[in-house]
Amino acid sequence: MLWHLLQPKVTCICVFSSICVFFFPFFAGGGQNKRLCHACIYIYIYIGSVQGGGGEVAMIKSYFDLFDILVNEETVPVTFLVSSFSLGRDIHARTTDGEALEEVRAGSVATVPLWAAVALRQEGYLVPQVPSRYTTSVFREFKTDPLAVSLHKKSPYYYEAGLLLCAMLPINEGNRLAAQLFRLYQLRYLKVIHAASKKGFDLSDVREKLCESERELLDALIGGLEEERQWHHSAF
């Protein structure tokens, strides 16, 4: 029963994803940096779901893509709209007061992975809630120094999981969170680029605070700078 409820839906993003993965290496310096385009793919997913008037939210695009699988394993709090006696063994439901329940009831809450939240939300079984790591107070932590706070500790896949969550939220709330994610993305990536361009700058502390896509960007920048240095050395 649970597998039937959570069976993945086929979405139209496969073509877009393939295009990004094909063309990105030409701009990022090689196939090892393909995953840097994931944030763009998830932005496309979110925009498409909003503009499409509540279309299906994309789930895992490829079961051979470890990055995508790990993104969808990120957890999100949810509130169930209906009772479901078939989910009690798989989901640890509780009341809003924190009392554990043996079965899922209407109004009960739980924490589930994104892949489960997407499927159950599409079937009308639950509504997702915004996790504490995506609240406005958290985004304020990055205002003074965008790299001062460790985004990796909050979530290794902060942007990608956040944008999947945006597509499941009401439009106004989803738009707000998407705008906050985009602004944070801009601020931190600019800082990452500046840090990587400084000669002799110790990047170990910076790297520990980066989420996975930011680390990919940093590695791509460092690799590109090294290739440029070697080319310049060989040419002159």
Short mmCIF file of C-alpha atoms in Angstrom, two decimals:
data_model
loop_
_atom_site.label_atom_id
_atom_site.label_comp_id
_atom_site.label_asym_id
_atom_site.label_seq_id
_atom_site.Cartn_x
_atom_site.Cartn_y
_atom_site.Cartn_z
CA MET A 1 0.00 0.00 0.00
CA LEU A 2 2.77 2.42 0.92
CA TRP A 3 4.63 1.74 -2.32
CA HIS A 4 1.47 2.44 -4.31
CA LEU A 5 1.05 5.80 -2.57
CA LEU A 6 4.67 6.80 -3.01
CA GLN A 7 5.20 5.57 -6.58
CA PRO A 8 7.18 8.30 -8.41
CA LYS A 9 5.46 10.40 -11.05
CA VAL A 10 7.05 11.03 -14.44
CA THR A 11 7.57 14.74 -15.09
CA CYS A 12 8.51 16.87 -18.06
CA ILE A 13 11.79 18.12 -16.58
CA CYS A 14 13.86 15.24 -17.97
CA VAL A 15 14.60 17.05 -21.23
CA PHE A 16 15.58 20.25 -19.43
CA SER A 17 17.79 18.31 -17.03
CA SER A 18 19.52 16.52 -19.89
CA ILE A 19 20.18 19.80 -21.70
CA CYS A 20 21.74 21.33 -18.56
CA VAL A 21 23.89 18.28 -17.89
CA PHE A 22 25.05 18.19 -21.52
CA PHE A 23 25.97 21.85 -21.92
CA PHE A 24 27.21 22.68 -18.42
CA PRO A 25 30.65 21.01 -18.74
CA PHE A 26 31.56 23.45 -21.51
CA PHE A 27 31.20 26.30 -19.01
CA ALA A 28 32.30 24.58 -15.78
CA GLY A 29 35.50 22.95 -16.95
CA GLY A 30 34.65 19.28 -17.31
CA GLY A 31 32.20 16.50 -16.63
CA GLN A 32 33.08 16.28 -12.94
CA ASN A 33 31.27 19.58 -12.38
CA LYS A 34 27.95 18.61 -13.96
CA ARG A 35 26.11 18.65 -10.64
CA LEU A 36 26.60 22.41 -10.40
CA CYS A 37 23.61 22.82 -12.70
CA HIS A 38 21.26 21.14 -10.20
CA ALA A 39 20.27 24.43 -8.58
CA CYS A 40 19.21 25.76 -11.98
CA ILE A 41 17.22 22.61 -12.63
CA TYR A 42 15.38 22.92 -9.33
CA ILE A 43 14.66 26.60 -9.97
CA TYR A 44 13.11 25.51 -13.26
CA ILE A 45 11.05 22.88 -11.44
CA TYR A 46 9.72 25.46 -9.01
CA ILE A 47 8.90 28.08 -11.64
CA GLY A 48 7.24 25.50 -13.85
CA SER A 49 5.06 24.17 -11.06
CA VAL A 50 3.90 27.68 -10.11
CA GLN A 51 3.30 28.93 -13.64
CA GLY A 52 1.62 25.70 -14.57
CA GLY A 53 -1.13 26.32 -12.06
CA GLY A 54 -0.33 23.64 -9.53
CA GLY A 55 1.21 20.99 -11.75
CA GLU A 56 3.01 18.01 -10.36
CA VAL A 57 6.10 18.59 -8.28
CA ALA A 58 9.09 16.77 -9.70
CA MET A 59 10.54 13.91 -7.71
CA ILE A 60 13.77 12.00 -8.23
CA LYS A 61 14.78 12.42 -11.87
CA SER A 62 17.16 9.48 -11.98
CA TYR A 63 17.66 6.59 -9.59
CA PHE A 64 21.27 6.43 -10.78
CA ASP A 65 21.93 10.01 -9.61
CA LEU A 66 23.25 9.83 -6.05
CA PHE A 67 23.10 13.62 -5.66
CA ASP A 68 19.41 13.68 -6.55
CA ILE A 69 18.64 10.77 -4.24
CA LEU A 70 20.35 12.47 -1.30
CA VAL A 71 18.46 15.71 -1.98
CA ASN A 72 15.16 13.84 -1.80
CA GLU A 73 16.23 12.18 1.46
CA GLU A 74 16.20 15.57 3.19
CA THR A 75 13.37 15.64 5.71
CA VAL A 76 10.46 18.03 6.03
CA PRO A 77 7.75 18.39 8.72
CA VAL A 78 4.22 17.67 7.51
CA THR A 79 0.65 17.74 8.78
CA PHE A 80 -1.66 14.95 7.66
CA LEU A 81 -5.08 15.88 6.33
CA VAL A 82 -6.63 12.41 6.48
CA SER A 83 -6.24 9.26 8.54
CA SER A 84 -4.23 6.44 7.04
CA PHE A 85 -4.01 3.13 8.84
CA SER A 86 -1.54 1.78 6.28
CA LEU A 87 1.24 4.27 7.11
CA GLY A 88 1.55 3.76 10.85
CA ARG A 89 4.42 1.29 10.57
CA ASP A 90 6.46 3.51 8.28
CA ILE A 91 5.81 6.98 9.68
CA HIS A 92 6.22 8.01 13.31
CA ALA A 93 3.18 10.24 13.67
CA ARG A 94 2.45 12.34 16.75
CA THR A 95 -0.05 14.88 17.94
CA THR A 96 0.68 18.59 17.85
CA ASP A 97 1.49 18.26 21.58
CA GLY A 98 4.16 15.66 20.84
CA GLU A 99 2.27 12.54 21.91
CA ALA A 100 3.26 9.49 19.86
CA LEU A 101 0.52 7.83 17.79
CA GLU A 102 0.32 4.26 16.56
CA GLU A 103 -1.53 5.29 13.41
CA VAL A 104 -1.64 8.38 11.24
CA ARG A 105 -4.67 10.53 12.04
CA ALA A 106 -6.04 13.69 10.49
CA GLY A 107 -4.20 16.60 12.08
CA SER A 108 -1.25 14.50 13.23
CA VAL A 109 2.26 15.64 12.39
CA ALA A 110 5.44 13.84 11.37
CA THR A 111 8.78 14.32 9.70
CA VAL A 112 9.21 12.55 6.38
CA PRO A 113 11.76 12.60 3.54
CA LEU A 114 11.03 14.88 0.60
CA TRP A 115 10.34 12.01 -1.80
CA ALA A 116 7.54 10.81 0.48
CA ALA A 117 6.19 14.31 1.11
CA VAL A 118 5.98 15.03 -2.63
CA ALA A 119 4.02 11.88 -3.43
CA LEU A 120 1.66 12.09 -0.45
CA ARG A 121 1.06 15.78 -1.02
CA GLN A 122 0.10 15.12 -4.65
CA GLU A 123 -2.44 12.58 -3.43
CA GLY A 124 -3.87 15.08 -0.94
CA TYR A 125 -2.80 13.20 2.18
CA LEU A 126 -0.74 15.97 3.78
CA VAL A 127 0.52 19.54 3.65
CA PRO A 128 4.21 20.35 4.22
CA GLN A 129 5.41 22.84 6.80
CA VAL A 130 8.46 25.07 6.55
CA PRO A 131 11.39 23.51 8.47
CA SER A 132 13.21 25.68 10.99
CA ARG A 133 16.26 25.84 8.71
CA TYR A 134 14.25 27.86 6.16
CA THR A 135 12.65 30.41 8.47
CA THR A 136 13.20 34.15 8.03
CA SER A 137 15.28 34.31 11.22
CA VAL A 138 17.77 31.85 9.70
CA PHE A 139 18.18 33.93 6.55
CA ARG A 140 18.90 36.96 8.73
CA GLU A 141 21.96 35.15 10.10
CA PHE A 142 23.64 35.55 6.71
CA LYS A 143 23.11 39.30 6.31
CA THR A 144 26.28 40.58 7.98
CA ASP A 145 28.65 37.98 6.54
CA PRO A 146 27.08 35.43 4.14
CA LEU A 147 29.88 32.90 4.75
CA ALA A 148 30.06 33.29 8.53
CA VAL A 149 27.37 30.66 9.11
CA SER A 150 27.82 27.03 8.07
CA LEU A 151 25.14 26.21 5.52
CA HIS A 152 26.36 22.62 5.37
CA LYS A 153 25.34 22.06 9.00
CA LYS A 154 21.83 23.25 8.23
CA SER A 155 21.58 21.03 5.16
CA PRO A 156 24.19 19.67 2.71
CA TYR A 157 21.62 20.23 -0.07
CA TYR A 158 20.13 23.46 1.20
CA TYR A 159 19.19 25.11 -2.09
CA GLU A 160 17.96 22.05 -3.96
CA ALA A 161 15.84 20.72 -1.10
CA GLY A 162 14.54 24.21 -0.38
CA LEU A 163 13.36 24.75 -3.94
CA LEU A 164 11.59 21.39 -3.97
CA LEU A 165 9.85 22.50 -0.80
CA CYS A 166 8.87 25.81 -2.45
CA ALA A 167 6.91 23.96 -5.11
CA MET A 168 4.81 22.21 -2.46
CA LEU A 169 3.97 25.32 -0.44
CA PRO A 170 1.15 27.80 -1.15
CA ILE A 171 2.20 30.20 -3.92
CA ASN A 172 2.81 33.25 -1.71
CA GLU A 173 4.80 31.29 0.84
CA GLY A 174 6.68 29.42 -1.87
CA ASN A 175 7.55 32.64 -3.69
CA ARG A 176 8.86 34.17 -0.48
CA LEU A 177 11.10 31.22 0.29
CA ALA A 178 12.31 31.00 -3.32
CA ALA A 179 13.27 34.69 -3.28
CA GLN A 180 15.17 34.23 -0.01
CA LEU A 181 17.01 31.21 -1.38
CA PHE A 182 17.91 33.04 -4.57
CA ARG A 183 19.25 36.04 -2.66
CA LEU A 184 21.30 33.84 -0.35
CA TYR A 185 22.59 31.93 -3.38
CA GLN A 186 23.78 35.18 -4.93
CA LEU A 187 25.45 36.51 -1.79
CA ARG A 188 27.29 33.33 -0.86
CA TYR A 189 28.39 32.39 -4.38
CA LEU A 190 29.87 35.85 -4.86
CA LYS A 191 31.81 35.40 -1.63
CA VAL A 192 32.97 31.95 -2.74
CA ILE A 193 34.26 33.36 -6.02
CA HIS A 194 36.14 36.15 -4.23
CA ALA A 195 37.65 33.70 -1.73
CA ALA A 196 38.84 31.34 -4.46
CA SER A 197 40.47 34.18 -6.40
CA LYS A 198 42.67 35.31 -3.50
CA LYS A 199 46.21 34.00 -3.71
CA GLY A 200 47.40 32.22 -0.59
CA PHE A 201 43.97 32.40 1.04
CA ASP A 202 43.20 29.42 3.29
CA LEU A 203 40.00 27.92 1.92
CA SER A 204 39.70 25.05 4.40
CA ASP A 205 37.54 27.02 6.86
CA VAL A 206 35.39 28.36 4.05
CA ARG A 207 34.88 24.93 2.49
CA GLU A 208 33.58 23.42 5.73
CA LYS A 209 30.74 25.96 5.76
CA LEU A 210 29.63 25.33 2.19
CA CYS A 211 26.79 23.08 1.12
CA GLU A 212 27.50 20.48 -1.56
CA SER A 213 26.67 22.63 -4.60
CA GLU A 214 28.80 25.47 -3.20
CA ARG A 215 31.70 23.07 -2.72
CA GLU A 216 31.31 21.98 -6.33
CA LEU A 217 31.51 25.61 -7.39
CA LEU A 218 34.61 26.21 -5.28
CA ASP A 219 36.34 23.14 -6.72
CA ALA A 220 35.42 24.21 -10.25
CA LEU A 221 36.83 27.69 -9.67
CA ILE A 222 40.05 26.40 -8.14
CA GLY A 223 40.45 23.88 -10.95
CA GLY A 224 39.84 26.55 -13.57
CA LEU A 225 42.34 28.92 -12.00
CA GLU A 226 44.95 26.16 -11.86
CA GLU A 227 44.38 25.27 -15.51
CA GLU A 228 44.73 28.93 -16.43
CA ARG A 229 47.96 29.17 -14.43
CA GLN A 230 49.41 26.10 -16.13
CA TRP A 231 48.42 27.37 -19.56
CA HIS A 232 49.98 30.76 -18.86
CA HIS A 233 53.16 29.10 -17.60
CA SER A 234 53.46 26.87 -20.66
CA ALA A 235 52.68 29.70 -23.08
CA PHE A 236 55.11 32.19 -21.63
#
